[in-house]
């Protein structure tokens, strides 16, 4: 009697597992609303917009007031529905990430897309996300330990009195 070598079963079982994993991955990434456990569906996030500073500003409903026009980044002040924000585009992904990492030292809310960032108050960033897509990143300002103005630091969580 001829028997199959043991490795053939492993290969067949591995192929089956691979096909099942692919099906699970595809069904898990559908565009159907996700269930949040409370019976309410969550909408699928809008993909981030792409384009030049001017194209992104147009999508956001802003007439950009360009402040910086350099090879590595372009930055404009924008105003939409009376709310101000800054829109910045970058030449490289790395330049964008370095800028965000440095800017986060000052706190704030950031709407981040592919090679662009919009910075503003949380409600402004949330409204822009509806027009531009992207992801929201927030940061708390860091405190150096001195107020610089001679004011009281009482009640500040970073300072304790004995």
mmCIF file of C-alpha atoms in Angstrom:
data_model
loop_
_atom_site.group_PDB
_atom_site.id
_atom_site.type_symbol
_atom_site.label_atom_id
_atom_site.label_comp_id
_atom_site.label_asym_id
_atom_site.label_seq_id
_atom_site.Cartn_x
_atom_site.Cartn_y
_atom_site.Cartn_z
ATOM 1 C CA UNK A 1 0.000 0.000 0.000
ATOM 2 C CA UNK A 2 1.314 3.448 -0.935
ATOM 3 C CA UNK A 3 1.013 6.166 1.696
ATOM 4 C CA UNK A 4 1.405 9.897 1.273
ATOM 5 C CA UNK A 5 4.464 11.403 2.884
ATOM 6 C CA UNK A 6 3.639 13.267 6.100
ATOM 7 C CA UNK A 7 4.785 16.664 4.702
ATOM 8 C CA UNK A 8 2.016 16.613 2.072
ATOM 9 C CA UNK A 9 -0.623 16.836 4.811
ATOM 10 C CA UNK A 10 1.187 19.746 6.381
ATOM 11 C CA UNK A 11 1.325 21.579 3.081
ATOM 12 C CA UNK A 12 -2.366 20.953 2.333
ATOM 13 C CA UNK A 13 -3.376 22.001 5.863
ATOM 14 C CA UNK A 14 -1.177 25.098 5.575
ATOM 15 C CA UNK A 15 -2.808 26.071 2.270
ATOM 16 C CA UNK A 16 -6.247 25.648 3.799
ATOM 17 C CA UNK A 17 -5.276 27.827 6.764
ATOM 18 C CA UNK A 18 -3.911 30.462 4.387
ATOM 19 C CA UNK A 19 -7.153 30.538 2.374
ATOM 20 C CA UNK A 20 -9.230 30.808 5.574
ATOM 21 C CA UNK A 21 -7.017 33.618 6.875
ATOM 22 C CA UNK A 22 -7.475 35.471 3.570
ATOM 23 C CA UNK A 23 -11.257 35.136 3.763
ATOM 24 C CA UNK A 24 -11.290 36.383 7.353
ATOM 25 C CA UNK A 25 -9.081 39.305 6.407
ATOM 26 C CA UNK A 26 -11.331 40.282 3.505
ATOM 27 C CA UNK A 27 -14.529 40.058 5.516
ATOM 28 C CA UNK A 28 -12.955 41.960 8.410
ATOM 29 C CA UNK A 29 -11.985 44.828 6.093
ATOM 30 C CA UNK A 30 -15.346 45.326 4.412
ATOM 31 C CA UNK A 31 -16.827 48.767 3.927
ATOM 32 C CA UNK A 32 -19.878 47.852 6.017
ATOM 33 C CA UNK A 33 -20.355 49.858 9.207
ATOM 34 C CA UNK A 34 -18.721 48.258 12.223
ATOM 35 C CA UNK A 35 -20.839 47.267 15.191
ATOM 36 C CA UNK A 36 -19.917 49.179 18.335
ATOM 37 C CA UNK A 37 -21.671 46.819 20.757
ATOM 38 C CA UNK A 38 -24.503 49.253 21.442
ATOM 39 C CA UNK A 39 -26.453 48.439 18.305
ATOM 40 C CA UNK A 40 -25.062 51.513 16.544
ATOM 41 C CA UNK A 41 -22.923 51.163 13.425
ATOM 42 C CA UNK A 42 -19.772 53.242 13.092
ATOM 43 C CA UNK A 43 -19.131 54.751 9.670
ATOM 44 C CA UNK A 44 -15.977 53.689 7.866
ATOM 45 C CA UNK A 45 -13.387 56.514 8.084
ATOM 46 C CA UNK A 46 -13.047 58.605 4.938
ATOM 47 C CA UNK A 47 -9.677 58.136 3.213
ATOM 48 C CA UNK A 48 -7.377 61.125 3.555
ATOM 49 C CA UNK A 49 -7.442 63.664 0.748
ATOM 50 C CA UNK A 50 -4.327 64.230 -1.335
ATOM 51 C CA UNK A 51 -3.071 67.130 -3.399
ATOM 52 C CA UNK A 52 -1.209 70.409 -3.329
ATOM 53 C CA UNK A 53 -1.699 73.013 -0.615
ATOM 54 C CA UNK A 54 -4.159 74.859 -2.842
ATOM 55 C CA UNK A 55 -6.097 71.695 -3.738
ATOM 56 C CA UNK A 56 -6.407 70.662 -0.089
ATOM 57 C CA UNK A 57 -7.440 74.188 0.914
ATOM 58 C CA UNK A 58 -10.158 74.160 -1.751
ATOM 59 C CA UNK A 59 -11.486 70.821 -0.444
ATOM 60 C CA UNK A 60 -11.497 72.327 3.063
ATOM 61 C CA UNK A 61 -13.357 75.441 1.860
ATOM 62 C CA UNK A 62 -10.474 77.820 2.485
ATOM 63 C CA UNK A 63 -8.732 80.531 0.453
ATOM 64 C CA UNK A 64 -5.167 79.896 1.701
ATOM 65 C CA UNK A 65 -2.977 82.768 2.875
ATOM 66 C CA UNK A 66 0.442 81.217 2.114
ATOM 67 C CA UNK A 67 3.005 82.098 4.792
ATOM 68 C CA UNK A 68 5.807 79.659 3.940
ATOM 69 C CA UNK A 69 6.694 78.481 0.433
ATOM 70 C CA UNK A 70 9.851 76.369 0.727
ATOM 71 C CA UNK A 71 11.093 73.220 -0.986
ATOM 72 C CA UNK A 72 10.504 71.052 2.105
ATOM 73 C CA UNK A 73 7.120 72.468 3.159
ATOM 74 C CA UNK A 74 4.373 74.918 2.274
ATOM 75 C CA UNK A 75 2.241 76.465 4.986
ATOM 76 C CA UNK A 76 -0.871 78.639 4.867
ATOM 77 C CA UNK A 77 -3.235 80.257 7.330
ATOM 78 C CA UNK A 78 -6.827 79.292 6.631
ATOM 79 C CA UNK A 79 -10.212 80.407 7.819
ATOM 80 C CA UNK A 80 -13.379 78.387 7.314
ATOM 81 C CA UNK A 81 -16.717 79.439 8.801
ATOM 82 C CA UNK A 82 -14.903 81.981 10.974
ATOM 83 C CA UNK A 83 -12.575 79.366 12.475
ATOM 84 C CA UNK A 84 -8.827 79.611 11.911
ATOM 85 C CA UNK A 85 -6.330 76.813 11.335
ATOM 86 C CA UNK A 86 -2.979 76.206 9.690
ATOM 87 C CA UNK A 87 -2.620 73.893 6.703
ATOM 88 C CA UNK A 88 0.835 72.541 5.882
ATOM 89 C CA UNK A 89 2.025 70.266 3.058
ATOM 90 C CA UNK A 90 5.356 68.427 3.008
ATOM 91 C CA UNK A 91 7.769 67.234 0.342
ATOM 92 C CA UNK A 92 8.526 63.977 2.210
ATOM 93 C CA UNK A 93 6.870 61.649 4.715
ATOM 94 C CA UNK A 94 9.917 61.918 6.953
ATOM 95 C CA UNK A 95 9.801 65.716 6.924
ATOM 96 C CA UNK A 96 6.133 65.571 7.878
ATOM 97 C CA UNK A 97 6.734 63.194 10.812
ATOM 98 C CA UNK A 98 9.669 65.281 12.104
ATOM 99 C CA UNK A 99 7.542 68.437 11.926
ATOM 100 C CA UNK A 100 4.647 66.778 13.785
ATOM 101 C CA UNK A 101 6.951 65.397 16.477
ATOM 102 C CA UNK A 102 8.423 68.863 17.100
ATOM 103 C CA UNK A 103 5.059 70.642 16.911
ATOM 104 C CA UNK A 104 3.515 68.279 19.460
ATOM 105 C CA UNK A 105 5.821 69.813 22.095
ATOM 106 C CA UNK A 106 3.456 72.798 21.959
ATOM 107 C CA UNK A 107 0.255 70.752 22.330
ATOM 108 C CA UNK A 108 -2.759 71.013 20.078
ATOM 109 C CA UNK A 109 -4.869 68.963 17.697
ATOM 110 C CA UNK A 110 -3.529 67.762 14.357
ATOM 111 C CA UNK A 111 -5.432 66.344 11.404
ATOM 112 C CA UNK A 112 -2.902 64.224 9.532
ATOM 113 C CA UNK A 113 -3.072 63.013 5.946
ATOM 114 C CA UNK A 114 -0.495 61.828 3.431
ATOM 115 C CA UNK A 115 2.128 64.610 3.438
ATOM 116 C CA UNK A 116 -0.188 67.222 4.952
ATOM 117 C CA UNK A 117 -1.300 68.414 8.381
ATOM 118 C CA UNK A 118 -4.042 70.783 9.534
ATOM 119 C CA UNK A 119 -3.597 72.316 12.997
ATOM 120 C CA UNK A 120 -6.355 73.997 14.962
ATOM 121 C CA UNK A 121 -8.761 73.785 17.865
ATOM 122 C CA UNK A 122 -10.249 70.299 18.402
ATOM 123 C CA UNK A 123 -13.675 71.280 16.998
ATOM 124 C CA UNK A 124 -12.071 72.812 13.890
ATOM 125 C CA UNK A 125 -9.955 69.697 13.325
ATOM 126 C CA UNK A 126 -13.048 67.493 13.733
ATOM 127 C CA UNK A 127 -14.962 69.548 11.145
ATOM 128 C CA UNK A 128 -12.024 69.448 8.722
ATOM 129 C CA UNK A 129 -11.828 65.672 9.095
ATOM 130 C CA UNK A 130 -15.297 65.464 7.552
ATOM 131 C CA UNK A 131 -14.001 67.279 4.454
ATOM 132 C CA UNK A 132 -10.416 66.000 4.214
ATOM 133 C CA UNK A 133 -10.441 62.616 5.956
ATOM 134 C CA UNK A 134 -7.215 61.738 7.747
ATOM 135 C CA UNK A 135 -6.471 60.858 11.346
ATOM 136 C CA UNK A 136 -6.537 63.077 14.415
ATOM 137 C CA UNK A 137 -3.498 63.285 16.673
ATOM 138 C CA UNK A 138 -3.448 65.311 19.879
ATOM 139 C CA UNK A 139 -0.684 66.356 22.204
ATOM 140 C CA UNK A 140 -0.420 67.985 25.593
ATOM 141 C CA UNK A 141 2.077 70.800 25.960
ATOM 142 C CA UNK A 142 5.245 69.970 27.840
ATOM 143 C CA UNK A 143 6.257 72.225 30.670
ATOM 144 C CA UNK A 144 9.869 73.228 31.229
ATOM 145 C CA UNK A 145 9.391 73.777 34.970
ATOM 146 C CA UNK A 146 9.577 77.578 34.908
ATOM 147 C CA UNK A 147 6.703 79.855 34.122
ATOM 148 C CA UNK A 148 8.873 82.658 32.737
ATOM 149 C CA UNK A 149 6.365 85.221 33.925
ATOM 150 C CA UNK A 150 6.826 84.952 37.672
ATOM 151 C CA UNK A 151 3.273 83.645 38.029
ATOM 152 C CA UNK A 152 2.153 81.055 40.521
ATOM 153 C CA UNK A 153 2.394 77.407 39.566
ATOM 154 C CA UNK A 154 -0.021 76.343 42.330
ATOM 155 C CA UNK A 155 -2.368 73.628 41.198
ATOM 156 C CA UNK A 156 -0.271 72.598 38.241
ATOM 157 C CA UNK A 157 -0.038 68.839 38.123
ATOM 158 C CA UNK A 158 3.683 68.914 37.385
ATOM 159 C CA UNK A 159 4.591 70.759 40.587
ATOM 160 C CA UNK A 160 4.204 69.599 44.154
ATOM 161 C CA UNK A 161 4.760 71.582 47.299
ATOM 162 C CA UNK A 162 5.971 70.048 50.527
#
